[in-house]
PDB file of C-alpha atoms in Angstrom:
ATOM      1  CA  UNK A   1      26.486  16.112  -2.471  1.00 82.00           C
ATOM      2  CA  UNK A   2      24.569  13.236  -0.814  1.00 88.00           C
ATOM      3  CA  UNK A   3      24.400  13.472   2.604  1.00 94.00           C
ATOM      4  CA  UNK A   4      22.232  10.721   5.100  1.00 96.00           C
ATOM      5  CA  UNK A   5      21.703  12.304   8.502  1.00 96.00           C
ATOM      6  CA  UNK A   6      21.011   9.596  11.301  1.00 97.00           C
ATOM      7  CA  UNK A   7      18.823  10.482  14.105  1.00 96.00           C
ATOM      8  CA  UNK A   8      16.965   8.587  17.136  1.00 97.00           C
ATOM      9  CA  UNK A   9      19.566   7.153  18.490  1.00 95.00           C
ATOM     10  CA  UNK A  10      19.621   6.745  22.805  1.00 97.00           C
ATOM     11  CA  UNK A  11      19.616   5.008  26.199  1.00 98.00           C
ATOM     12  CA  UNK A  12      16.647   2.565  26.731  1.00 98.00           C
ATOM     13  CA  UNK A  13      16.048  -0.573  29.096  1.00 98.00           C
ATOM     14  CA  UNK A  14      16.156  -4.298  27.415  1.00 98.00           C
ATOM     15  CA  UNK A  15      12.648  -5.012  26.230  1.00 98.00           C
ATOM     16  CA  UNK A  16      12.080  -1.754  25.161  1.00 98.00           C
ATOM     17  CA  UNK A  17      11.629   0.320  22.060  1.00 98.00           C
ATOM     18  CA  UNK A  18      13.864   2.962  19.767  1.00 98.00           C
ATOM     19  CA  UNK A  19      12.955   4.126  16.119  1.00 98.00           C
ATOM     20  CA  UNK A  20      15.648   5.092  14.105  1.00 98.00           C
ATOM     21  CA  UNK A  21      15.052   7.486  10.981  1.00 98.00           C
ATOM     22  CA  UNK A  22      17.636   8.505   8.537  1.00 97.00           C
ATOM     23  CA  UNK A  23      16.819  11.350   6.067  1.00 97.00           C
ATOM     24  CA  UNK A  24      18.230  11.869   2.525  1.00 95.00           C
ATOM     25  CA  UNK A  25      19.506  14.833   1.006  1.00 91.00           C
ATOM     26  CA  UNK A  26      21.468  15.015  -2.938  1.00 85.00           C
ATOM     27  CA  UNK A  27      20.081  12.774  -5.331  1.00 81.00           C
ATOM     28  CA  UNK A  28      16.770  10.995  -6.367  1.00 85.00           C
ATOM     29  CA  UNK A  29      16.205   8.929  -3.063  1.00 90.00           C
ATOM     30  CA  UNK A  30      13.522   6.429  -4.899  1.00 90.00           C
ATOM     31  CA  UNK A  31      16.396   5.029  -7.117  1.00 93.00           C
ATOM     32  CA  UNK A  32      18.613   3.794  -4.004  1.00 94.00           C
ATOM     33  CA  UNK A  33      18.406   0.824  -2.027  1.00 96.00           C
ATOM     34  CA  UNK A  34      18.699   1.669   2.090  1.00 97.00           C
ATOM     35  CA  UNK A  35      19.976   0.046   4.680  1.00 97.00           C
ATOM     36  CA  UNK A  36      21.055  -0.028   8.670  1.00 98.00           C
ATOM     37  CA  UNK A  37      24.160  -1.161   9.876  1.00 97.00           C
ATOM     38  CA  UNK A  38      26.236  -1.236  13.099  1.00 97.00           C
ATOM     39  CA  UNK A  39      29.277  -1.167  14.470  1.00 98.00           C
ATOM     40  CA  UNK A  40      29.744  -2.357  18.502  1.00 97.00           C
ATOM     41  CA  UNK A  41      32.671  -0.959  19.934  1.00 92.00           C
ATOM     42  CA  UNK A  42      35.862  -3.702  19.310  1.00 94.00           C
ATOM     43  CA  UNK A  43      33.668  -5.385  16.633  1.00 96.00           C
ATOM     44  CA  UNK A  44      33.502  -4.905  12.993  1.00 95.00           C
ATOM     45  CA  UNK A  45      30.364  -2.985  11.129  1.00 95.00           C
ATOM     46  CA  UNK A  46      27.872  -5.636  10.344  1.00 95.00           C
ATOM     47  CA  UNK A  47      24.699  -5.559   8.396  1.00 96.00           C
ATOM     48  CA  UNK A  48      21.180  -5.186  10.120  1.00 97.00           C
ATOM     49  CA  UNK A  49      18.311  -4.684   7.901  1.00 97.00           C
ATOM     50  CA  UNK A  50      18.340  -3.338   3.977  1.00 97.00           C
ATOM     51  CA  UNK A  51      15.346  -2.492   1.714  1.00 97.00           C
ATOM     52  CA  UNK A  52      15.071  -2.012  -1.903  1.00 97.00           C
ATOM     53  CA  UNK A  53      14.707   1.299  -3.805  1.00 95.00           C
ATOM     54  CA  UNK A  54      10.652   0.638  -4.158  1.00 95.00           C
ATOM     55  CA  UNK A  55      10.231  -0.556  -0.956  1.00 94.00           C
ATOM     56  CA  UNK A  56       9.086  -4.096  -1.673  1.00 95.00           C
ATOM     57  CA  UNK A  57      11.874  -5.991  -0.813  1.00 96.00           C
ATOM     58  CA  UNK A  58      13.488  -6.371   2.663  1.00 97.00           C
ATOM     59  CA  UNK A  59      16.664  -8.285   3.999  1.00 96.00           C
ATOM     60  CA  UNK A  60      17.554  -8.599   7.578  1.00 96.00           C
ATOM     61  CA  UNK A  61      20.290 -10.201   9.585  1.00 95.00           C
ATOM     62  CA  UNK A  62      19.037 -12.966  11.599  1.00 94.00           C
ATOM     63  CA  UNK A  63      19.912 -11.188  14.868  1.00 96.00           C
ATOM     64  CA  UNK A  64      17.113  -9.006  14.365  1.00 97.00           C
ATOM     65  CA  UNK A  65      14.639 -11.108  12.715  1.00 95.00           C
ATOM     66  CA  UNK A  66      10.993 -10.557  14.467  1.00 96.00           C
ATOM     67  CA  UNK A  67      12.148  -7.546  16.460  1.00 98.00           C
ATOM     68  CA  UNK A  68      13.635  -4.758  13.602  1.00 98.00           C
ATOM     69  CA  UNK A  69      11.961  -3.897  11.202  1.00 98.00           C
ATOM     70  CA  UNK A  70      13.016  -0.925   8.178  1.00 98.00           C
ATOM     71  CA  UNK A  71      10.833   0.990   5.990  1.00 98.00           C
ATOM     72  CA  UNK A  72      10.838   3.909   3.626  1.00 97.00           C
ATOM     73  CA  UNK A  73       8.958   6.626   2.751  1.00 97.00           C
ATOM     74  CA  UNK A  74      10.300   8.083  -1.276  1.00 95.00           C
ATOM     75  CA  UNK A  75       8.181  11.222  -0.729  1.00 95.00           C
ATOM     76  CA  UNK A  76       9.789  12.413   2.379  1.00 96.00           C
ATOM     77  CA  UNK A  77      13.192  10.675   1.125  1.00 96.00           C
ATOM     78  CA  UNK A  78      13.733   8.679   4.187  1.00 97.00           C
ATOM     79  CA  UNK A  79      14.555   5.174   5.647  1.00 98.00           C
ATOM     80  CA  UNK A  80      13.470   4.272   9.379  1.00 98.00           C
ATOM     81  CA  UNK A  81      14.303   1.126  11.543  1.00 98.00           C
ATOM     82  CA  UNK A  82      11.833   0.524  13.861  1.00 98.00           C
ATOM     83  CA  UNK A  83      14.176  -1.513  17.333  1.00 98.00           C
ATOM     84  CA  UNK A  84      11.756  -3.585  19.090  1.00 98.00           C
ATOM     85  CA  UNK A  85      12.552  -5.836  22.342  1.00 98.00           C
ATOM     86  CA  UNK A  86      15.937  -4.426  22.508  1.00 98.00           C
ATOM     87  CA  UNK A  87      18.216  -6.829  24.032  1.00 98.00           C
ATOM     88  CA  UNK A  88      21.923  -5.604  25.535  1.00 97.00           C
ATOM     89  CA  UNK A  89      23.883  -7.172  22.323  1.00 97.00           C
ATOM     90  CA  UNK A  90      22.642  -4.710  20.332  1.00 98.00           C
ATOM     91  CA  UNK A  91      24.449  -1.778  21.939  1.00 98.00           C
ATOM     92  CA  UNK A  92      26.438  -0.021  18.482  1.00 98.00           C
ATOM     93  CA  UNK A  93      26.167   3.337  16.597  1.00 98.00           C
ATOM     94  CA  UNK A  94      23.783   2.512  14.127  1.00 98.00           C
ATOM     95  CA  UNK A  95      24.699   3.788  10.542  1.00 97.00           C
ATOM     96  CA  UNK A  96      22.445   4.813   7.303  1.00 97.00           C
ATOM     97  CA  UNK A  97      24.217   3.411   4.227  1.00 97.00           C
ATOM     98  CA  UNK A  98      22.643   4.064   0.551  1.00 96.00           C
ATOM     99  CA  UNK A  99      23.562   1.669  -2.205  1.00 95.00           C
ATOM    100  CA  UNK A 100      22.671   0.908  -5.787  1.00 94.00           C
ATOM    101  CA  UNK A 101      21.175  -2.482  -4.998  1.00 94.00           C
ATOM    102  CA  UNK A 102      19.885  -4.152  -2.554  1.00 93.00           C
ATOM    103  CA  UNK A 103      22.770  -7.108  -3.511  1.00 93.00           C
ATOM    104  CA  UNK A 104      25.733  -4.643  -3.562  1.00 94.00           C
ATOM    105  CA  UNK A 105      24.251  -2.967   0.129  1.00 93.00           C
ATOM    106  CA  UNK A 106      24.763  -6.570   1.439  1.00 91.00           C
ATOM    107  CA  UNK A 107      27.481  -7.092   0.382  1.00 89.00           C
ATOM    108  CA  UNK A 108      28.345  -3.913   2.083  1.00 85.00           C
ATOM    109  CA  UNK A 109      29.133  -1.827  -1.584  1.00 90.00           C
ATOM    110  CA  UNK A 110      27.886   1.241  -0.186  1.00 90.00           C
ATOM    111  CA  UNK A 111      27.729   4.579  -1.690  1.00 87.00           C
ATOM    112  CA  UNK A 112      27.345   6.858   1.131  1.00 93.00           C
ATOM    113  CA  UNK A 113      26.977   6.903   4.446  1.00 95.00           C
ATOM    114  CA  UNK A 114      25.640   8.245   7.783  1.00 95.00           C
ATOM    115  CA  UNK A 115      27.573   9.793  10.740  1.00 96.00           C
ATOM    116  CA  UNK A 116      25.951   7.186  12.703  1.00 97.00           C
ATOM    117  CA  UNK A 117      23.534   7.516  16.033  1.00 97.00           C
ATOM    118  CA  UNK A 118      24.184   6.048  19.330  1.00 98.00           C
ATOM    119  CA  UNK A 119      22.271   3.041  20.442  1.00 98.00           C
ATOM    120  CA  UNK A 120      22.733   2.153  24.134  1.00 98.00           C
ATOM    121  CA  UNK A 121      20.633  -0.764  25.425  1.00 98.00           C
ATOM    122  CA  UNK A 122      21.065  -1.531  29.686  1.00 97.00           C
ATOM    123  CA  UNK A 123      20.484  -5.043  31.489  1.00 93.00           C
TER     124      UNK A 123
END
């Protein structure tokens, strides 16, 4: 049973800082593309920021470009997104979403997915 567990999540100030981390339990982590997505409340889920099973690929929504930024660690079998300059628009529960592609994550084919985390950013 694959499970992604979302944590991080929380109430910060525009202009500041959050790191998300999602850790990955059920299968062979390495072989999966990872990605963030959110969902605002009366908007649909929309893609942030994917990266490929090895790492060496990246894909980000252009909301985000220059202040997100995802990585993954294989040995410890989990994906972070590091939120800098946090702006009030990016309010949303933030969900880990594990794909077999980075094509099929964006074109939101996912696999599995996380409970989600709450991100809260005030004016």
């Amino acid at each position: 049973q694959v499970q992604l567990v979302e944590s991080g999540g929380g109430l910060v100030q525009a202009g500041g800082s959050l790191r998300l981390s999602c850790a990955a339990s059920g299968r062979t982590f390495s072989t999966y593309a990872m990605g963030w997505f959110r969902q605002a409340p009366g908007k649909e889920r929309e893609f942030v920021e994917g990266i490929s099973a090895s790492g060496g690929s990246t894909y980000y929504a252009g909301s985000v470009k220059g202040r997100f930024t995802i990585s993954r660690d294989n040995a410890k079998n989990t994906v972070d997104l590091q939120m800098n300059s946090l702006k009030p628009e990016d309010t949303a529960v933030y969900y880990c979403a594990e794909a077999m592609s980075l094509p099929t994550l964006l074109a939101g084919n996912s696999n599995y997915w996380g409970q989600g985390t709450q991100v809260t950013v005030s004016s």
